[in-house]
Each structure stands twice: as structure tokens, then as C-alpha cells.
Amino acid sequence: MLNLEQPETRFAINIVREASLLVKRVQAKMVSPAITKGDYSPVTVADFASQALVGKALAEQFPDQPLVAEEDSSELRKANERQTLQQVTKFVSERFPHSTSEDISSWIDYGASEPADHFWTLDPIDGTKGFLRGDQYAVALALIARGKVQIGVLGCPNISEGFKSDPGGLGTLAVAVRGEGAWHTELDSEPGVFKPLKVSDTKDPEQARLLRSYESGHTNVGQMDYLADELSTTAEPVRMDSQAKYMVLAAGKAELYLRFLSPRQPDYKEKIWDQAAGSLIVEEAGGKVSDLYGLPLDFTTGRTLRSNRGVLASNKILHQAALNALRAINT
Ligand code: AMP
Ligand code: MG
């Protein structure tokens, strides 16, 4: 049973809800001109606002618990980004009135910590490209302690109660606490009625519904096809941005989620904030998560999953069949 009296659990649910509703407002107002980071991923007003909000709240409520988050304020502090910073400040001030631009930058940089024995990790908007397209994205927050994800929360503003893509709908929040199961509720209803998430009990590989990144550059489309052939599944893999895929899997609406390595970036290492929350939600819903070789995700190696290669998440029953198929196609 989910213990909502536990302060960290309550904090994580509340702040992901707030951050998700904030980014939803930003999206609705279309104030998100993308700027380009060194790695060419678009960063928006909403990313920064979401991270500032979580950084500020965490610093206030758990000042001794570090935050490892995706963004930093270096781009935002540049003279040509003054307007972006002003927009971020405007949105964050709705929650924390009278915030200054300097406050905002320092709250964002609260996320510059290194992983420790007990720390939080945040993706302020996972799936920025989906966000800009008006598709799927998620606010993802996880608590990692003693090398394992202990709490994972995903806010998915564009996922409906039926776990379908529903831009403009009410949105869904999922939470998992190690040993307490995985749960979901409406994003916009506080405190919310929490219903259990449970993976599907499909046993037949031919029936497996596959999930993959929307962005072809984040996966290997050819290998997805080989895998589908090897499993004899005929359904077209569902393309979806962000950790919303983990939520869909945890809800029993798909059986397998693959993160193959893009041929353009064969040495890519997954970032911890891209996998932590979603992986616990799948595991606590009865599923299994490993890398493409079947190794458990190792969250003790810094900001990336350095000892792992790709990700395979499943309803557990089909995990071995998927690993066998991966071996057969020489992943
Ligand atoms: P998805 O929407 O599932 O493709 O996941 C989005 C996340 O993929 C982003 O938050 C990025 O951190 C991450 N990403 C960026 N480049 C790559 C890449 N080459 N391969 C895999 N993931 C990537
Ligand atoms: Mg991300």
C-alpha cells in the first residue's frame, strides 16, 4: 500500500504535480522558443521553470538531500537569453512570488550536485522534442538511495486515464515506492485517488506490443524490425516520446520497451534521470527492467548508466524471450 504520510513520497508527488501543471501552462501559452544546447537538444522555458521549481522546493524541504538534474543555468545567463530568463521568472513567480532572475538561476543550479549515497534525480521535461511537437513528455523525479531507486514519480500531462496519447486531456501521474507498488492518479486532482498499476499478463511473444522512442535518432529502427521479426510480432511498434512509455508498459498497455543504440551514437550511455523513475514504476507494477544484455540497471556509476548498454523493459513474463531474441539478432 502506498504510504502517503511518508514525507519524501508526499513531496515527490506534490512537486511533480506542480511542475507538470506549470509546464502544461507554458505549453498552452506557446511561449517556448527552443534554444540549442551543446548537444543540440532543444531546451525551453518550461524545462528551466520546472527545474527551478523542484530545486527551490527541495532546497527548502530537504536541504541535506542533493539534486542531480539535467539542466544548468549557463545558457540562460547569457545576454542573448535575457528574454527566456524573464519568461522563466514570470512562470516560476506564479508559484514563488517575487522571484528574481538571480533566484531562478540559483534554483536551477541547485541540480548541479553529483550522485551520492542518497540523492534525487530530475528530468524537468523528459522528451523535450515531444513537448515541442505537442506530443508526449514527462516530468520525472526519482529518489535514489543505497544504489537503488526508492521513489519514482512521472507526471505525464498528455496521457489519458486509459493510458493513451491525449494532448490537451487531464494528464496522468504515476508513482512507485520500493515495496509499496506502483500507482496512478489524475494529474490535476489533489490529493487524488491512487489506483494500482499492473503490467499485462501476455505470455505469447507473438502478441507482444512494442514501444520505442519517437525519435529515430534515439534508437535503432532496423534492430526494432529484426526483433519484431524474431518474436513474430506483427503489430507496428508504438512510437512515443519520454518515460511515458514506462507508464504505458506499467499499465499493461504494452509488453516490451526497447532502447536500442542509435547507429549514429553507438556508445551512448543512458542518463540516470531518463530511466530512474520509469524503471521503478515498471518494476513495482510487476514488470522487469534490464539493459539489452539482461544486466540490472546500475545507478551507482554517476550521472550516466555507464555499466549498461541500452534498456529492455517488459511485463517480466516476456523478458527472457526478448533477451533470447536480442541475442539471436546479435544486438
Ligand atoms: P525518448 O523520448 O524515449 O527518445 O527519450 C528522450 C531522452 O533520450 C532524452 O531525454 C535524452 O536524454 C535521451 N537521448 C538523447 N540522445 C539520445 C540517443 N542518441 N540515444 C538514446 N537516448 C538519447
Ligand atoms: Mg530526458
CSV table of C-alpha atoms and ligand atoms in Angstrom, one decimal:
chain,number,residue,atom,x,y,z
A,1,MET,CA,0.0,0.0,0.0
A,2,LEU,CA,1.2,3.5,-0.8
A,3,ASN,CA,2.2,5.4,2.4
A,4,LEU,CA,1.3,9.0,1.6
A,5,GLU,CA,2.4,10.0,5.1
A,6,GLN,CA,6.0,9.4,4.2
A,7,PRO,CA,7.4,12.9,3.7
A,8,GLU,CA,9.6,12.2,0.7
A,9,THR,CA,6.8,10.3,-1.1
A,10,ARG,CA,4.4,13.2,-0.4
A,11,PHE,CA,7.0,15.8,-1.5
A,12,ALA,CA,7.8,13.9,-4.8
A,13,ILE,CA,4.1,13.5,-5.7
A,14,ASN,CA,3.3,17.2,-4.9
A,15,ILE,CA,6.2,18.7,-6.7
A,16,VAL,CA,5.9,16.6,-9.8
A,17,ARG,CA,2.3,17.5,-10.0
A,18,GLU,CA,3.1,21.2,-9.6
A,19,ALA,CA,5.9,21.1,-12.1
A,20,SER,CA,3.8,19.2,-14.6
A,21,LEU,CA,0.9,21.6,-14.4
A,22,LEU,CA,3.4,24.5,-14.8
A,23,VAL,CA,4.9,23.1,-17.9
A,24,LYS,CA,1.4,22.4,-19.3
A,25,ARG,CA,0.6,26.0,-18.8
A,26,VAL,CA,3.7,27.1,-20.6
A,27,GLN,CA,2.9,24.7,-23.4
A,28,ALA,CA,-0.7,26.1,-23.7
A,29,LYS,CA,0.7,29.7,-23.9
A,30,MET,CA,3.2,28.6,-26.6
A,31,VAL,CA,6.0,30.7,-25.1
A,32,SER,CA,8.6,28.1,-25.8
A,33,PRO,CA,11.1,29.2,-28.4
A,34,ALA,CA,13.7,26.5,-28.4
A,35,ILE,CA,17.3,27.3,-27.8
A,36,THR,CA,20.1,24.9,-28.7
A,37,LYS,CA,22.4,23.3,-26.1
A,38,GLY,CA,25.8,21.9,-27.0
A,39,ASP,CA,24.2,18.6,-27.7
A,40,TYR,CA,21.6,20.1,-29.9
A,41,SER,CA,18.6,19.1,-27.8
A,42,PRO,CA,16.0,21.8,-27.5
A,43,VAL,CA,15.7,23.4,-24.1
A,44,THR,CA,12.7,25.5,-23.4
A,45,VAL,CA,11.4,28.0,-20.9
A,46,ALA,CA,9.4,25.1,-19.4
A,47,ASP,CA,12.5,22.9,-18.8
A,48,PHE,CA,14.1,25.7,-16.8
A,49,ALA,CA,10.9,26.6,-15.0
A,50,SER,CA,10.3,23.0,-14.0
A,51,GLN,CA,13.8,22.5,-12.7
A,52,ALA,CA,13.8,25.9,-10.8
A,53,LEU,CA,10.6,24.9,-9.1
A,54,VAL,CA,11.8,21.5,-8.0
A,55,GLY,CA,15.2,22.8,-7.0
A,56,LYS,CA,13.7,25.5,-4.8
A,57,ALA,CA,11.2,23.2,-3.2
A,58,LEU,CA,13.8,20.5,-2.5
A,59,ALA,CA,16.3,23.0,-1.0
A,60,GLU,CA,13.5,24.3,1.3
A,61,GLN,CA,12.1,20.9,2.4
A,62,PHE,CA,15.1,18.6,2.4
A,63,PRO,CA,18.2,20.8,2.4
A,64,ASP,CA,20.5,18.0,3.1
A,65,GLN,CA,19.4,15.9,0.1
A,66,PRO,CA,21.3,16.7,-3.2
A,67,LEU,CA,19.7,17.0,-6.6
A,68,VAL,CA,21.2,15.7,-9.8
A,69,ALA,CA,19.2,17.3,-12.6
A,70,GLU,CA,19.5,17.6,-16.4
A,71,GLU,CA,19.8,21.4,-16.9
A,72,ASP,CA,22.0,24.2,-15.7
A,73,SER,CA,21.7,27.9,-16.0
A,74,SER,CA,24.8,28.6,-18.1
A,75,GLU,CA,23.0,29.2,-21.4
A,76,LEU,CA,20.2,31.1,-19.6
A,77,ARG,CA,22.6,33.6,-18.0
A,78,LYS,CA,23.9,34.7,-21.5
A,79,ALA,CA,22.9,38.2,-22.6
A,80,ASN,CA,21.0,36.9,-25.7
A,81,GLU,CA,18.8,34.7,-23.5
A,82,ARG,CA,17.6,37.5,-21.3
A,83,GLN,CA,14.1,37.2,-22.6
A,84,THR,CA,14.0,33.4,-22.0
A,85,LEU,CA,15.1,34.1,-18.4
A,86,GLN,CA,12.4,36.7,-18.0
A,87,GLN,CA,9.8,34.2,-19.2
A,88,VAL,CA,11.1,31.5,-16.8
A,89,THR,CA,11.0,34.0,-14.0
A,90,LYS,CA,7.4,35.0,-14.8
A,91,PHE,CA,6.2,31.4,-14.7
A,92,VAL,CA,8.1,30.5,-11.5
A,93,SER,CA,6.8,33.6,-9.8
A,94,GLU,CA,3.3,32.3,-10.1
A,95,ARG,CA,4.3,29.7,-7.5
A,96,PHE,CA,7.0,31.7,-5.6
A,97,PRO,CA,6.1,35.3,-5.9
A,98,HIS,CA,8.7,38.0,-6.2
A,99,SER,CA,11.4,35.6,-7.5
A,100,THR,CA,14.2,37.3,-9.2
A,101,SER,CA,16.2,36.1,-12.2
A,102,GLU,CA,19.1,35.5,-10.0
A,103,ASP,CA,17.0,33.3,-7.7
A,104,ILE,CA,15.8,31.3,-10.7
A,105,SER,CA,19.3,30.7,-11.9
A,106,SER,CA,20.5,29.6,-8.5
A,107,TRP,CA,17.4,27.2,-8.0
A,108,ILE,CA,18.2,25.7,-11.4
A,109,ASP,CA,21.8,25.2,-10.4
A,110,TYR,CA,20.7,23.5,-7.2
A,111,GLY,CA,20.5,20.5,-9.5
A,112,ALA,CA,24.3,20.5,-10.2
A,113,SER,CA,25.1,18.0,-7.5
A,114,GLU,CA,26.9,14.8,-8.1
A,115,PRO,CA,25.2,11.5,-7.3
A,116,ALA,CA,25.8,10.4,-3.7
A,117,ASP,CA,24.5,7.7,-1.3
A,118,HIS,CA,21.1,9.4,-1.1
A,119,PHE,CA,20.1,11.8,-3.8
A,120,TRP,CA,17.3,12.9,-6.1
A,121,THR,CA,17.4,12.9,-9.9
A,122,LEU,CA,15.2,15.1,-12.1
A,123,ASP,CA,14.4,15.4,-15.7
A,124,PRO,CA,12.4,18.6,-15.7
A,125,ILE,CA,11.0,17.8,-19.1
A,126,ASP,CA,11.8,14.3,-20.5
A,127,GLY,CA,11.0,14.2,-24.2
A,128,THR,CA,11.6,17.9,-24.9
A,129,LYS,CA,11.1,17.1,-28.6
A,130,GLY,CA,7.7,15.6,-27.9
A,131,PHE,CA,6.8,18.7,-25.8
A,132,LEU,CA,7.7,21.0,-28.7
A,133,ARG,CA,5.7,18.8,-31.1
A,134,GLY,CA,2.7,18.8,-28.8
A,135,ASP,CA,3.1,15.0,-28.2
A,136,GLN,CA,4.3,13.1,-25.1
A,137,TYR,CA,6.6,14.4,-22.5
A,138,ALA,CA,7.0,13.7,-18.7
A,139,VAL,CA,8.3,15.4,-15.6
A,140,ALA,CA,10.4,12.7,-14.0
A,141,LEU,CA,11.7,12.7,-10.4
A,142,ALA,CA,13.3,9.9,-8.5
A,143,LEU,CA,15.0,9.3,-5.1
A,144,ILE,CA,18.0,7.0,-5.3
A,145,ALA,CA,19.4,5.7,-2.1
A,146,ARG,CA,22.0,3.0,-1.4
A,147,GLY,CA,22.3,2.5,-5.2
A,148,LYS,CA,18.7,1.7,-5.8
A,149,VAL,CA,15.7,3.8,-7.0
A,150,GLN,CA,13.5,4.1,-3.9
A,151,ILE,CA,10.8,6.5,-5.2
A,152,GLY,CA,9.8,7.3,-8.8
A,153,VAL,CA,7.2,9.8,-9.9
A,154,LEU,CA,6.2,10.6,-13.5
A,155,GLY,CA,3.9,13.5,-14.5
A,156,CYS,CA,2.5,12.9,-18.0
A,157,PRO,CA,0.2,15.8,-19.0
A,158,ASN,CA,-0.7,14.3,-22.3
A,159,ILE,CA,-1.5,10.8,-21.2
A,160,SER,CA,-5.2,10.0,-20.6
A,161,GLU,CA,-6.7,7.8,-17.9
A,162,GLY,CA,-6.8,5.0,-20.5
A,163,PHE,CA,-3.0,5.4,-21.0
A,164,LYS,CA,-3.5,6.7,-24.5
A,165,SER,CA,-2.0,9.7,-26.0
A,166,ASP,CA,-4.4,12.6,-25.2
A,167,PRO,CA,-2.9,16.0,-25.8
A,168,GLY,CA,-5.0,18.6,-24.0
A,169,GLY,CA,-6.5,16.0,-21.7
A,170,LEU,CA,-6.3,15.8,-17.9
A,171,GLY,CA,-3.0,14.0,-17.7
A,172,THR,CA,-1.8,11.2,-15.5
A,173,LEU,CA,0.6,11.0,-12.6
A,174,ALA,CA,2.3,7.7,-11.7
A,175,VAL,CA,4.2,7.0,-8.5
A,176,ALA,CA,6.1,4.0,-7.3
A,177,VAL,CA,7.8,3.4,-3.9
A,178,ARG,CA,10.0,0.4,-3.5
A,179,GLY,CA,8.0,-2.3,-1.8
A,180,GLU,CA,4.8,-0.2,-1.9
A,181,GLY,CA,3.7,-0.9,-5.5
A,182,ALA,CA,3.1,1.4,-8.5
A,183,TRP,CA,0.0,3.7,-8.6
A,184,HIS,CA,-1.6,6.3,-10.9
A,185,THR,CA,-4.0,9.1,-10.4
A,186,GLU,CA,-5.2,12.1,-12.4
A,187,LEU,CA,-2.6,14.8,-12.7
A,188,ASP,CA,-4.9,17.6,-11.8
A,189,SER,CA,-6.7,16.2,-8.7
A,190,GLU,CA,-5.2,16.7,-5.3
A,191,PRO,CA,-4.5,14.6,-3.3
A,192,GLY,CA,-6.0,12.2,-5.9
A,193,VAL,CA,-7.4,8.7,-5.8
A,194,PHE,CA,-4.5,6.3,-6.3
A,195,LYS,CA,-5.2,3.2,-8.4
A,196,PRO,CA,-2.8,0.3,-8.8
A,197,LEU,CA,-0.7,-0.1,-12.0
A,198,LYS,CA,-0.1,-3.6,-13.1
A,199,VAL,CA,1.7,-5.0,-16.2
A,200,SER,CA,0.0,-7.2,-18.7
A,201,ASP,CA,-0.1,-11.0,-18.3
A,202,THR,CA,0.5,-11.7,-22.0
A,203,LYS,CA,2.7,-14.7,-22.4
A,204,ASP,CA,2.8,-15.2,-26.2
A,205,PRO,CA,5.7,-13.3,-27.8
A,206,GLU,CA,3.6,-13.0,-31.0
A,207,GLN,CA,1.1,-10.9,-29.0
A,208,ALA,CA,3.8,-8.6,-27.7
A,209,ARG,CA,3.1,-4.9,-28.2
A,210,LEU,CA,6.4,-3.0,-28.6
A,211,LEU,CA,7.3,0.5,-27.5
A,212,ARG,CA,10.1,2.6,-28.9
A,213,SER,CA,11.4,6.3,-28.9
A,214,TYR,CA,9.5,8.5,-31.3
A,215,GLU,CA,12.8,10.0,-32.4
A,216,SER,CA,14.6,7.6,-34.7
A,217,GLY,CA,17.9,9.2,-33.7
A,218,HIS,CA,17.4,7.8,-30.1
A,219,THR,CA,17.1,4.2,-31.2
A,220,ASN,CA,17.9,1.8,-34.0
A,221,VAL,CA,14.9,1.3,-36.2
A,222,GLY,CA,16.4,-1.6,-38.1
A,223,GLN,CA,17.0,-3.6,-34.9
A,224,MET,CA,13.5,-2.9,-33.8
A,225,ASP,CA,12.3,-4.5,-37.0
A,226,TYR,CA,14.6,-7.5,-36.6
A,227,LEU,CA,13.4,-8.0,-33.1
A,228,ALA,CA,9.8,-7.9,-34.1
A,229,ASP,CA,10.5,-10.5,-36.8
A,230,GLU,CA,12.4,-12.7,-34.4
A,231,LEU,CA,9.5,-12.6,-31.9
A,232,SER,CA,7.0,-13.0,-34.8
A,233,THR,CA,5.0,-9.9,-33.6
A,234,THR,CA,3.2,-8.3,-36.4
A,235,ALA,CA,2.0,-5.1,-34.7
A,236,GLU,CA,3.9,-2.0,-35.6
A,237,PRO,CA,5.9,-0.7,-32.6
A,238,VAL,CA,4.3,2.2,-30.9
A,239,ARG,CA,6.5,5.4,-31.2
A,240,MET,CA,6.3,7.6,-28.1
A,241,ASP,CA,8.5,10.2,-26.5
A,242,SER,CA,9.7,10.2,-23.0
A,243,GLN,CA,9.2,8.0,-19.9
A,244,ALA,CA,5.5,8.0,-20.7
A,245,LYS,CA,6.5,4.6,-22.3
A,246,TYR,CA,7.3,3.2,-18.9
A,247,MET,CA,3.9,4.3,-17.7
A,248,VAL,CA,2.1,2.7,-20.6
A,249,LEU,CA,4.0,-0.6,-20.0
A,250,ALA,CA,3.3,-0.5,-16.2
A,251,ALA,CA,-0.4,0.0,-17.0
A,252,GLY,CA,-0.4,-3.2,-19.1
A,253,LYS,CA,-1.0,-1.5,-22.4
A,254,ALA,CA,2.3,-2.8,-24.0
A,255,GLU,CA,4.6,-5.7,-23.2
A,256,LEU,CA,8.1,-4.6,-24.3
A,257,TYR,CA,10.0,-1.4,-24.4
A,258,LEU,CA,13.4,-1.3,-26.1
A,259,ARG,CA,16.1,1.3,-26.1
A,260,PHE,CA,18.4,0.2,-28.8
A,261,LEU,CA,21.5,2.3,-29.5
A,262,SER,CA,21.4,4.6,-32.5
A,263,PRO,CA,23.9,3.7,-35.2
A,264,ARG,CA,24.9,7.4,-35.1
A,265,GLN,CA,25.8,7.2,-31.3
A,266,PRO,CA,26.7,3.5,-30.7
A,267,ASP,CA,28.5,4.5,-27.4
A,268,TYR,CA,25.5,6.4,-26.0
A,269,LYS,CA,25.1,6.0,-22.3
A,270,GLU,CA,21.7,6.5,-20.8
A,271,LYS,CA,21.3,9.4,-18.3
A,272,ILE,CA,20.1,8.3,-14.9
A,273,TRP,CA,17.2,10.9,-14.9
A,274,ASP,CA,15.9,9.4,-18.1
A,275,GLN,CA,15.4,5.9,-16.6
A,276,ALA,CA,15.2,6.1,-12.8
A,277,ALA,CA,11.6,7.0,-12.1
A,278,GLY,CA,10.1,5.0,-15.0
A,279,SER,CA,12.1,1.8,-14.3
A,280,LEU,CA,10.9,1.6,-10.7
A,281,ILE,CA,7.3,2.2,-11.8
A,282,VAL,CA,7.5,-0.8,-14.2
A,283,GLU,CA,9.2,-3.0,-11.6
A,284,GLU,CA,6.7,-2.1,-8.9
A,285,ALA,CA,3.9,-2.8,-11.4
A,286,GLY,CA,5.3,-6.4,-11.7
A,287,GLY,CA,7.5,-5.9,-14.7
A,288,LYS,CA,11.2,-6.2,-15.2
A,289,VAL,CA,13.9,-3.8,-16.4
A,290,SER,CA,17.4,-4.6,-17.5
A,291,ASP,CA,19.8,-3.5,-20.2
A,292,LEU,CA,19.9,-5.2,-23.6
A,293,TYR,CA,22.2,-7.9,-22.1
A,294,GLY,CA,19.9,-8.7,-19.2
A,295,LEU,CA,22.0,-6.8,-16.6
A,296,PRO,CA,20.2,-4.8,-14.0
A,297,LEU,CA,20.4,-1.0,-14.5
A,298,ASP,CA,23.3,0.1,-12.3
A,299,PHE,CA,22.5,3.5,-10.7
A,300,THR,CA,25.9,3.7,-8.9
A,301,THR,CA,28.0,4.9,-11.7
A,302,GLY,CA,27.4,8.6,-11.8
A,303,ARG,CA,25.2,10.7,-14.0
A,304,THR,CA,25.0,8.0,-16.7
A,305,LEU,CA,24.4,4.3,-16.6
A,306,ARG,CA,28.0,3.6,-17.5
A,307,SER,CA,28.0,-0.1,-17.0
A,308,ASN,CA,24.8,-0.7,-19.1
A,309,ARG,CA,24.0,-0.8,-22.7
A,310,GLY,CA,20.5,0.3,-23.8
A,311,VAL,CA,17.4,-0.8,-21.9
A,312,LEU,CA,14.9,-3.6,-22.1
A,313,ALA,CA,11.7,-3.2,-20.0
A,314,SER,CA,9.0,-5.8,-20.1
A,315,ASN,CA,6.0,-7.3,-18.4
A,316,LYS,CA,8.5,-9.8,-16.9
A,317,ILE,CA,6.9,-12.9,-18.4
A,318,LEU,CA,8.3,-12.0,-21.9
A,319,HIS,CA,11.7,-10.7,-20.6
A,320,GLN,CA,13.6,-13.9,-21.3
A,321,ALA,CA,12.0,-14.4,-24.7
A,322,ALA,CA,13.1,-10.8,-25.6
A,323,LEU,CA,16.6,-11.4,-24.3
A,324,ASN,CA,16.8,-14.6,-26.4
A,325,ALA,CA,15.6,-12.7,-29.5
A,326,LEU,CA,18.1,-9.9,-28.8
A,327,ARG,CA,20.9,-12.5,-28.7
A,328,ALA,CA,19.6,-14.1,-31.9
A,329,ILE,CA,19.7,-10.8,-33.8
A,330,ASN,CA,23.2,-10.0,-32.4
A,331,THR,CA,22.4,-6.8,-30.6
B,1,AMP,P1,12.9,9.2,-25.8
B,1,AMP,O1,11.8,10.2,-25.9
B,1,AMP,O2,12.5,7.9,-25.2
B,1,AMP,O3,13.7,9.1,-27.0
B,1,AMP,O4,13.9,9.7,-24.7
B,1,AMP,C1,14.2,11.0,-24.6
B,1,AMP,C2,15.6,11.1,-24.0
B,1,AMP,O5,16.5,10.5,-24.8
B,1,AMP,C3,16.1,12.5,-23.8
B,1,AMP,O6,15.8,12.9,-22.5
B,1,AMP,C4,17.6,12.4,-24.0
B,1,AMP,O7,18.3,12.5,-22.8
B,1,AMP,C5,17.8,11.0,-24.5
B,1,AMP,N1,18.7,10.9,-25.7
B,1,AMP,C6,19.4,11.8,-26.3
B,1,AMP,N2,20.1,11.3,-27.3
B,1,AMP,C7,20.0,10.0,-27.3
B,1,AMP,C8,20.5,8.9,-28.0
B,1,AMP,N3,21.4,9.1,-29.0
B,1,AMP,N4,20.1,7.7,-27.7
B,1,AMP,C9,19.2,7.5,-26.7
B,1,AMP,N5,18.7,8.4,-26.0
B,1,AMP,C10,19.1,9.7,-26.2
B,2,MG,MG,15.1,13.2,-20.8
